[in-house]
mmCIF file of C-alpha atoms in Angstrom:
data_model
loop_
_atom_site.group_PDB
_atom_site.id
_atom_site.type_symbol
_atom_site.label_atom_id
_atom_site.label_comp_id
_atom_site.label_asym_id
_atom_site.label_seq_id
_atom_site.Cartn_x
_atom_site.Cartn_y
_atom_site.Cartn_z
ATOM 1 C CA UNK A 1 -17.194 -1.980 8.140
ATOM 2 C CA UNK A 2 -15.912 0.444 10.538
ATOM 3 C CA UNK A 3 -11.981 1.266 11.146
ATOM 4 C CA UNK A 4 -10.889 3.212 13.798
ATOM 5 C CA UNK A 5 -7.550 4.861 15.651
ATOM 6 C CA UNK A 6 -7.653 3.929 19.061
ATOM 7 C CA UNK A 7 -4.270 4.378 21.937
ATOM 8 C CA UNK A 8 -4.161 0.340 21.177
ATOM 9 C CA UNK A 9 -3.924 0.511 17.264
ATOM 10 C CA UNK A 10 -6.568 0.616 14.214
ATOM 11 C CA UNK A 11 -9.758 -1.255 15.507
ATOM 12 C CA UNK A 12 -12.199 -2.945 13.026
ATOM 13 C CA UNK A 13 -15.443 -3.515 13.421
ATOM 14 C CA UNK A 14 -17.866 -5.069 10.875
ATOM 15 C CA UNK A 15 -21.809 -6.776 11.829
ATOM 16 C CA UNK A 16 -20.865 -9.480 8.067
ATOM 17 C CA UNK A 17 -17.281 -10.366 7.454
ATOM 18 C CA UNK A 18 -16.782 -8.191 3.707
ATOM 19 C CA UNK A 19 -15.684 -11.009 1.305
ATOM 20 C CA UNK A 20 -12.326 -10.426 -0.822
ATOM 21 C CA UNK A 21 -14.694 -9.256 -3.716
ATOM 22 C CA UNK A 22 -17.058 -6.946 -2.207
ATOM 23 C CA UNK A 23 -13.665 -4.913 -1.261
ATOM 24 C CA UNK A 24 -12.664 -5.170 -4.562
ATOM 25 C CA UNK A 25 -15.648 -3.539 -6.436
ATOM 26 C CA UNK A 26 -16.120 -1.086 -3.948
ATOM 27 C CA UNK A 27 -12.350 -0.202 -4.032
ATOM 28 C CA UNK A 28 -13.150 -0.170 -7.789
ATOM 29 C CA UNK A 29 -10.181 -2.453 -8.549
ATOM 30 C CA UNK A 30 -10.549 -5.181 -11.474
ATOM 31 C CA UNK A 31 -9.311 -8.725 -10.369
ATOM 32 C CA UNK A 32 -5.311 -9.899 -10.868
ATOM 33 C CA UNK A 33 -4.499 -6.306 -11.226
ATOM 34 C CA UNK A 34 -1.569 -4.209 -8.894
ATOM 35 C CA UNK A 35 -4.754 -1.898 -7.929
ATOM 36 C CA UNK A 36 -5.974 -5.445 -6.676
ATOM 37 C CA UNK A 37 -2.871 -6.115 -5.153
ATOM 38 C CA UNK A 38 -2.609 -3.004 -3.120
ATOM 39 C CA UNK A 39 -6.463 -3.570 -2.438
ATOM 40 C CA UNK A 40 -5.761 -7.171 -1.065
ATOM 41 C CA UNK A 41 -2.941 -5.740 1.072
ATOM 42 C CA UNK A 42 -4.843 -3.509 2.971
ATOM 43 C CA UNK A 43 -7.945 -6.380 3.152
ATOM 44 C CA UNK A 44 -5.387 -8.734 4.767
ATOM 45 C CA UNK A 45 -3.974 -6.284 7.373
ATOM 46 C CA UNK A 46 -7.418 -4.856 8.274
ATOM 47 C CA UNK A 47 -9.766 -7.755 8.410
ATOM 48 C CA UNK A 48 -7.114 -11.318 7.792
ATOM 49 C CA UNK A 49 -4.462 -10.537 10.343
ATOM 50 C CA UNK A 50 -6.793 -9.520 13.574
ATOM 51 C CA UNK A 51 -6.565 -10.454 17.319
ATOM 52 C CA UNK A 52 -10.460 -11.139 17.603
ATOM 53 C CA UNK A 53 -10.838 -9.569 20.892
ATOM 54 C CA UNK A 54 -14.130 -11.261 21.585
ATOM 55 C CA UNK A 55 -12.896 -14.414 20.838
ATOM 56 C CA UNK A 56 -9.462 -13.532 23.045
ATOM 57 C CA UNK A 57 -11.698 -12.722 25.797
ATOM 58 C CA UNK A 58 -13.705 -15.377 25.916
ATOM 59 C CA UNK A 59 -11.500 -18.641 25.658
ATOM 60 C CA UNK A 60 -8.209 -17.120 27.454
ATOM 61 C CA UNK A 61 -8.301 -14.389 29.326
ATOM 62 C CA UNK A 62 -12.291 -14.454 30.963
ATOM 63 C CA UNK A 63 -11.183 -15.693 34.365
ATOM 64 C CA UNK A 64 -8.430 -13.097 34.951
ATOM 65 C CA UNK A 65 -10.243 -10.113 34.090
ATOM 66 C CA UNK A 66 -13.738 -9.582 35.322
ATOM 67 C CA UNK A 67 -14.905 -7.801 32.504
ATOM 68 C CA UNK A 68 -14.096 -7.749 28.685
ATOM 69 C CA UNK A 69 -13.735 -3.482 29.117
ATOM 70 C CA UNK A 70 -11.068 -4.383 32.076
ATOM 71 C CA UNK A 71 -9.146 -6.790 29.530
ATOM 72 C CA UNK A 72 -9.087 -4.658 26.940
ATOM 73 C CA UNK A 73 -7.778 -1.625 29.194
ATOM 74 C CA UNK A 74 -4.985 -3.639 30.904
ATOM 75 C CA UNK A 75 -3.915 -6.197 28.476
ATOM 76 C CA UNK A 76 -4.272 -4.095 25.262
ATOM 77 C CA UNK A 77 -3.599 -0.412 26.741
ATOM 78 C CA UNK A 78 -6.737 0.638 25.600
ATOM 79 C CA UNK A 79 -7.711 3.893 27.033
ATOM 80 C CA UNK A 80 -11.139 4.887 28.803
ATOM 81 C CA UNK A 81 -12.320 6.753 25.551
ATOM 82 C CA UNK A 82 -11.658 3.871 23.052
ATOM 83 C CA UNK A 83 -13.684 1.471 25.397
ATOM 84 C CA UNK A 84 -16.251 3.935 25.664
ATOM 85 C CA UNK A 85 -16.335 4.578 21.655
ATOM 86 C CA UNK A 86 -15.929 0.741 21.395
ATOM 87 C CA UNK A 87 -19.035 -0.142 23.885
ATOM 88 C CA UNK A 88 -21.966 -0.528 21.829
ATOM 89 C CA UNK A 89 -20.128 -2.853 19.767
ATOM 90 C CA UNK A 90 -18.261 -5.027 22.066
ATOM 91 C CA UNK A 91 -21.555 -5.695 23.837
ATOM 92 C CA UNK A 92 -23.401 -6.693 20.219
ATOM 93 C CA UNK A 93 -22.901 -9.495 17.647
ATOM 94 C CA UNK A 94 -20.321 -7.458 16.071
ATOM 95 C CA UNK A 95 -16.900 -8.578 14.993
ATOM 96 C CA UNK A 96 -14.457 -6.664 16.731
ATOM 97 C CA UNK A 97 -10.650 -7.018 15.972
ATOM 98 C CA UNK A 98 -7.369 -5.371 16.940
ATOM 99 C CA UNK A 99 -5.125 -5.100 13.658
ATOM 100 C CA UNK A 100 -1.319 -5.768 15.091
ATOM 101 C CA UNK A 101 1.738 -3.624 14.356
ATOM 102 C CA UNK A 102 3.551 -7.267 14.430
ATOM 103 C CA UNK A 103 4.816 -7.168 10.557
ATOM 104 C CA UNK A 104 4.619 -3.425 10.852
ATOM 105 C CA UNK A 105 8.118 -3.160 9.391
ATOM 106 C CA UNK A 106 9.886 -5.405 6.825
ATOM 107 C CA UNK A 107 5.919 -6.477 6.234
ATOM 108 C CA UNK A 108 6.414 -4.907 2.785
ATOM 109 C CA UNK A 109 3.102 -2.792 1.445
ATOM 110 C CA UNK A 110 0.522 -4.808 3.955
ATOM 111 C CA UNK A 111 2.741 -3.152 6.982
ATOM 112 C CA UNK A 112 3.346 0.267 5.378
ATOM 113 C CA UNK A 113 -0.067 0.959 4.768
ATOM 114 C CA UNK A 114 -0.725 1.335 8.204
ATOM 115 C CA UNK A 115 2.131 3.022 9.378
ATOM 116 C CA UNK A 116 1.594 6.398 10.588
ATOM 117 C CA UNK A 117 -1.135 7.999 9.050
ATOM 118 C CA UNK A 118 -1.809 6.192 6.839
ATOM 119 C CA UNK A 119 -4.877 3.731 7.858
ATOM 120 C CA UNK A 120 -7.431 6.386 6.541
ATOM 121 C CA UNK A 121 -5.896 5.971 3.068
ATOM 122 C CA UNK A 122 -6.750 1.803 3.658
ATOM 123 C CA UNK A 123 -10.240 2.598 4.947
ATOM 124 C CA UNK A 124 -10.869 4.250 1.299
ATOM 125 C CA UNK A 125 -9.293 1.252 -0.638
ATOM 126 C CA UNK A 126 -11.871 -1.293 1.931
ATOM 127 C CA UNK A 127 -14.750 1.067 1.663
ATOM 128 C CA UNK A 128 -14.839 1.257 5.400
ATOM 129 C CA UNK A 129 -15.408 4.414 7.427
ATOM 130 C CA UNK A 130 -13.539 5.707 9.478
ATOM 131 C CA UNK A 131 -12.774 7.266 12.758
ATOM 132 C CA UNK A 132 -10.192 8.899 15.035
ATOM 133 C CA UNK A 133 -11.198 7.635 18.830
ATOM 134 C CA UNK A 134 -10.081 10.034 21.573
ATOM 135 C CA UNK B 1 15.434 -7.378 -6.503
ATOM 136 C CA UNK B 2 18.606 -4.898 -5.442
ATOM 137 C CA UNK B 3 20.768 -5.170 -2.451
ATOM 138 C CA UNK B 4 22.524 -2.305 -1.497
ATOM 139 C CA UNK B 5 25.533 -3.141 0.775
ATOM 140 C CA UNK B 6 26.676 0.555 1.356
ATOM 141 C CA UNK B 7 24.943 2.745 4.147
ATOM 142 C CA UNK B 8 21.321 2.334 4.910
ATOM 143 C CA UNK B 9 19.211 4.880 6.000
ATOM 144 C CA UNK B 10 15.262 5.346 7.337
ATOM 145 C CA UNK B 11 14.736 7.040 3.290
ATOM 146 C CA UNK B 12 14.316 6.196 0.198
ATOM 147 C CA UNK B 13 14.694 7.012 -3.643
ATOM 148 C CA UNK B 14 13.648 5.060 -6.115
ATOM 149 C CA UNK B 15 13.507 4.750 -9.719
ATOM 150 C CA UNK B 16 11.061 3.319 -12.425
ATOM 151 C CA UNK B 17 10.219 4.079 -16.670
ATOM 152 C CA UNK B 18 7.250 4.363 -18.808
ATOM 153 C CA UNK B 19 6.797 3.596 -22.176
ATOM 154 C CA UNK B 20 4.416 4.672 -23.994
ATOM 155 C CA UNK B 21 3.540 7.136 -27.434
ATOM 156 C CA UNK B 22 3.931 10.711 -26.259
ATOM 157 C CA UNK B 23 3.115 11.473 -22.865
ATOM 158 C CA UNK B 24 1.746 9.134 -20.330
ATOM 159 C CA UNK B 25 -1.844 10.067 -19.962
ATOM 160 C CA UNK B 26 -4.262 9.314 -17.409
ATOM 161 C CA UNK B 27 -6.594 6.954 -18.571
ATOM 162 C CA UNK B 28 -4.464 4.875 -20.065
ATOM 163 C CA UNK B 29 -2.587 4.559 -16.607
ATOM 164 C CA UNK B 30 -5.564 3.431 -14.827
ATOM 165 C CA UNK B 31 -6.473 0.944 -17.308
ATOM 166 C CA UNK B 32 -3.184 -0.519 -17.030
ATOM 167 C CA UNK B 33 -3.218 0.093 -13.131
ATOM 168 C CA UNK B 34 -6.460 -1.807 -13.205
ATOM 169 C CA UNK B 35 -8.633 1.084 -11.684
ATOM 170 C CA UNK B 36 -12.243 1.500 -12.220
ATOM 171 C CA UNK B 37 -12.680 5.862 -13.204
ATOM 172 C CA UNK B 38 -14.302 7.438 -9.975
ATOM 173 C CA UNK B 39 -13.873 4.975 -7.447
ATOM 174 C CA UNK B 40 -11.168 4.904 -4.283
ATOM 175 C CA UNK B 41 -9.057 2.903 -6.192
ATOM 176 C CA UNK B 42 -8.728 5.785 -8.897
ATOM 177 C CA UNK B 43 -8.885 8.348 -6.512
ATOM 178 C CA UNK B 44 -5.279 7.237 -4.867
ATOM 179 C CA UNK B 45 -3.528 6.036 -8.373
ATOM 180 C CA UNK B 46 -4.641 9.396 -10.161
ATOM 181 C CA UNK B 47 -2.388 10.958 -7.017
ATOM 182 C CA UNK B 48 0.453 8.273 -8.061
ATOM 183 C CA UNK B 49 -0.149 9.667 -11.554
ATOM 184 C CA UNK B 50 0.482 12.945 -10.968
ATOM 185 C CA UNK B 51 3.687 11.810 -8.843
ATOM 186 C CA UNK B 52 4.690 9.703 -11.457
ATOM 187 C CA UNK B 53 4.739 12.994 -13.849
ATOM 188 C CA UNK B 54 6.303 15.063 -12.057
ATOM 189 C CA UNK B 55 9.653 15.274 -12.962
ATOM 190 C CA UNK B 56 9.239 12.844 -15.503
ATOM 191 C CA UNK B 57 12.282 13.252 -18.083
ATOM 192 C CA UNK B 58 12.880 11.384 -21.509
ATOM 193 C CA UNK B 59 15.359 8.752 -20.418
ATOM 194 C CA UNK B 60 18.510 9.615 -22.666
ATOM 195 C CA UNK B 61 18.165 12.728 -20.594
ATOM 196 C CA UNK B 62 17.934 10.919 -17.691
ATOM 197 C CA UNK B 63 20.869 11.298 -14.962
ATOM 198 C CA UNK B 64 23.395 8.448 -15.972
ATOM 199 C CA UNK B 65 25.544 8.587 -12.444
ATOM 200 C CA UNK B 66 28.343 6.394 -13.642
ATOM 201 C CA UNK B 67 27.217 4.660 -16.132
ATOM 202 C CA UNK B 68 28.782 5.188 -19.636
ATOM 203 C CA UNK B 69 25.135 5.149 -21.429
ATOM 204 C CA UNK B 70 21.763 4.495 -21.171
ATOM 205 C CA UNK B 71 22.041 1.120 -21.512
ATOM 206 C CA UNK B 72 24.300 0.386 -18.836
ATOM 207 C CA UNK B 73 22.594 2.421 -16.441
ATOM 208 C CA UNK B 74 19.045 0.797 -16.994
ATOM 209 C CA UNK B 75 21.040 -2.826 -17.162
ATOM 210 C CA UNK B 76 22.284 -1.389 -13.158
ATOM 211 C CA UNK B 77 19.488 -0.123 -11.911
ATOM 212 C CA UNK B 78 16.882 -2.403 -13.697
ATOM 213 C CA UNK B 79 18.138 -5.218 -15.269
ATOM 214 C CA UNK B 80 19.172 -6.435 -18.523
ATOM 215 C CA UNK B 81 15.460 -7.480 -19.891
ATOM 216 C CA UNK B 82 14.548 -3.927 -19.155
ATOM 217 C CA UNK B 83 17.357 -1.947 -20.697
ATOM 218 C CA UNK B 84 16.858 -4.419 -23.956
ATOM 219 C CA UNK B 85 12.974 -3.700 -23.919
ATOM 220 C CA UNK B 86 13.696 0.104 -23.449
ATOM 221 C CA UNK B 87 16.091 -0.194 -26.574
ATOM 222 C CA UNK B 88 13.314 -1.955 -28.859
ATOM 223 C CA UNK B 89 11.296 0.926 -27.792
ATOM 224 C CA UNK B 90 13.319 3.660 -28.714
ATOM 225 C CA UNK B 91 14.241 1.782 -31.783
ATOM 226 C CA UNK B 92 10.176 1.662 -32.716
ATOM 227 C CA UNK B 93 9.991 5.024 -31.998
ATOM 228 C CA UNK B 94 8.227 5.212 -28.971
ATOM 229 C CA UNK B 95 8.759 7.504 -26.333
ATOM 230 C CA UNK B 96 10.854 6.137 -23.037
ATOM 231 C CA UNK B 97 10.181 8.463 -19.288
ATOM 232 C CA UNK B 98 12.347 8.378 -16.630
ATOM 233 C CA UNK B 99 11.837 9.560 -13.156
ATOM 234 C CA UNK B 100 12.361 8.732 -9.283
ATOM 235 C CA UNK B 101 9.907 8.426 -6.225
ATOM 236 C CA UNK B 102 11.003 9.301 -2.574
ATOM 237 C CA UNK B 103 9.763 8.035 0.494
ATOM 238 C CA UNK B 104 10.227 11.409 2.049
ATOM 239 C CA UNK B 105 7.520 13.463 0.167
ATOM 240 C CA UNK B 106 3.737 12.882 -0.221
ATOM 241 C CA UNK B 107 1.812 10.219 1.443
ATOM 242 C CA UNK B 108 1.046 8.792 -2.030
ATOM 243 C CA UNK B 109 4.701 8.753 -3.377
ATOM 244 C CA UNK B 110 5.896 7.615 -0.103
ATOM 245 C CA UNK B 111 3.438 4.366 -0.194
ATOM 246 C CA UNK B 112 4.588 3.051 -3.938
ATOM 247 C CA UNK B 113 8.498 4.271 -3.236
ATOM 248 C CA UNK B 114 8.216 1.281 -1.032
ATOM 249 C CA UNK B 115 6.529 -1.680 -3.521
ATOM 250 C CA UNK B 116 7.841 -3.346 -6.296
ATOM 251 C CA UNK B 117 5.460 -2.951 -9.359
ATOM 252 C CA UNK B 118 4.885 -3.759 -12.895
ATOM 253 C CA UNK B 119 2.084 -2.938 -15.063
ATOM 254 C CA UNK B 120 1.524 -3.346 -19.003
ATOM 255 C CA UNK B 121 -1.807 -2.723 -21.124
ATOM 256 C CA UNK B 122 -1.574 -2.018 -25.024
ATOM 257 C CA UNK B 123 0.969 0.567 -25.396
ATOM 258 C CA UNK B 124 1.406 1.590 -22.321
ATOM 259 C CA UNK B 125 3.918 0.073 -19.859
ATOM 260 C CA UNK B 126 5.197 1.094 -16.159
ATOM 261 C CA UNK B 127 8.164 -0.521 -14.476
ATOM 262 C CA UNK B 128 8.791 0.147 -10.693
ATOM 263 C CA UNK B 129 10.502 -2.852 -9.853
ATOM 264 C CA UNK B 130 13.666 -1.274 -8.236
ATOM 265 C CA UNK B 131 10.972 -0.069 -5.770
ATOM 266 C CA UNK B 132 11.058 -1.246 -2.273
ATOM 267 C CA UNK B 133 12.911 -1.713 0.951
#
């Protein structure tokens, strides 16, 4: 799994959804513990709560924008170098999702974990790498 | 839960007790964090660790603000089941910590200043629950 900071917000991209569980033992946190609580957090705000963008695309937005690149520049704000850094993946079987900033406050640890800075210290917890776009 | 009804500003302070037998020590946080040694997970909670200890004062040192004892100001800024656990522990002779996070230092202390928390494993237990916004 891949996270990175694009003009548009933290993109994630991942080939096989990572269970729960995997997250878990490679975050090194033991089940129904707060380390698994903070671990969860991040695991719902990085790969629960995404806009599939694919999926977007494809069933509402294909016939206004000629492209999925055009779509993601104009609807999303996406700039030239995300799309280019996002390329290879948008045009393979990869999942690739847009994490919101909709319960960024008031979303209680989930939203502060990606506030600012702060998504690198997520990627850690999801053993995910990560990457600054731009 | 607390709700504050005075002025409410972008920062935060927070406050939260150990109890334990001497000092807290690492491992025995982890365990009762429910962190594996060397992974991520113990990586960012040995950082809340050393947060945690910093500043860390026995709590009938602890600042009492306007309360008229120890009691009364854990029973305020905890609640009651707290400041009667906190007595059973002094009165078995372990040791009690007091201390404070703030949302306007380090990344780490910033992050749990803002979550509600409990944790408890043999001897050792951690209450954070006044945490959060």
């Amino acid at each position: 799994m891949l996270l990175r900071r694009t003009s548009a917000g933290v993109v994630v991209s991942y080939g096989r959804r990572p269970s729960l569980r995997a997250c878990l033992r490679k975050a090194g946190a033991y089940p129904d513990t707060y380390a698994a609580d903070v671990v969860q957090g991040a695991y719902e705000w990085y790969v629960v709560e995404v806009v599939d963008l694919k999926r977007e695309y494809r069933l509402y937005y294909k016939p206004e924008y000629p492209t999925i690149y055009a779509f993601l520049y104009r609807k999303f704000g996406f700039n030239k170098a995300d799309i280019r850094a996002l390329k290879t993946d948008l045009d393979s079987d990869r999942y690739v999702g847009l994490a919101t900033a909709s319960v960024r406050y008031g979303g209680g640890l989930k939203g502060y974990i990606s506030y600012d800075g702060r998504d690198g210290l997520a990627a850690r917890l999801l053993g995910a790498s990560w990457e600054e776009v731009g | 839960m607390k709700v504050r009804w005075d002025f409410v500003t972008n920062s935060s302070t927070t406050s939260f007790i150990i109890i334990c037998s001497g000092k807290p020590r690492l491992d025995d946080f982890l365990a009762a964090i429910g962190a594996k040694a060397g992974t991520p997970a113990a990586e960012l909670f040995r950082q809340l660790y050393y947060v945690l200890c910093d500043g860390l004062k026995p709590v009938n040192e602890a600042d009492r603000k306007e309360s008229e004892n120890v009691y009364d100001m854990l029973k305020d800024e905890f609640s009651e089941r707290t400041a009667n656990r906190v007595q059973s522990a002094l009165r078995e002779g372990k040791d009690v910590w007091y201390g404070r996070l703030a949302s306007e230092n380090t990344e780490v202390e910033a992050f749990f200043c803002t979550d509600s928390f409990e944790v408890e494993r043999g001897e050792f237990y951690l209450n954070a629950l006044p945490c959060g916004w």
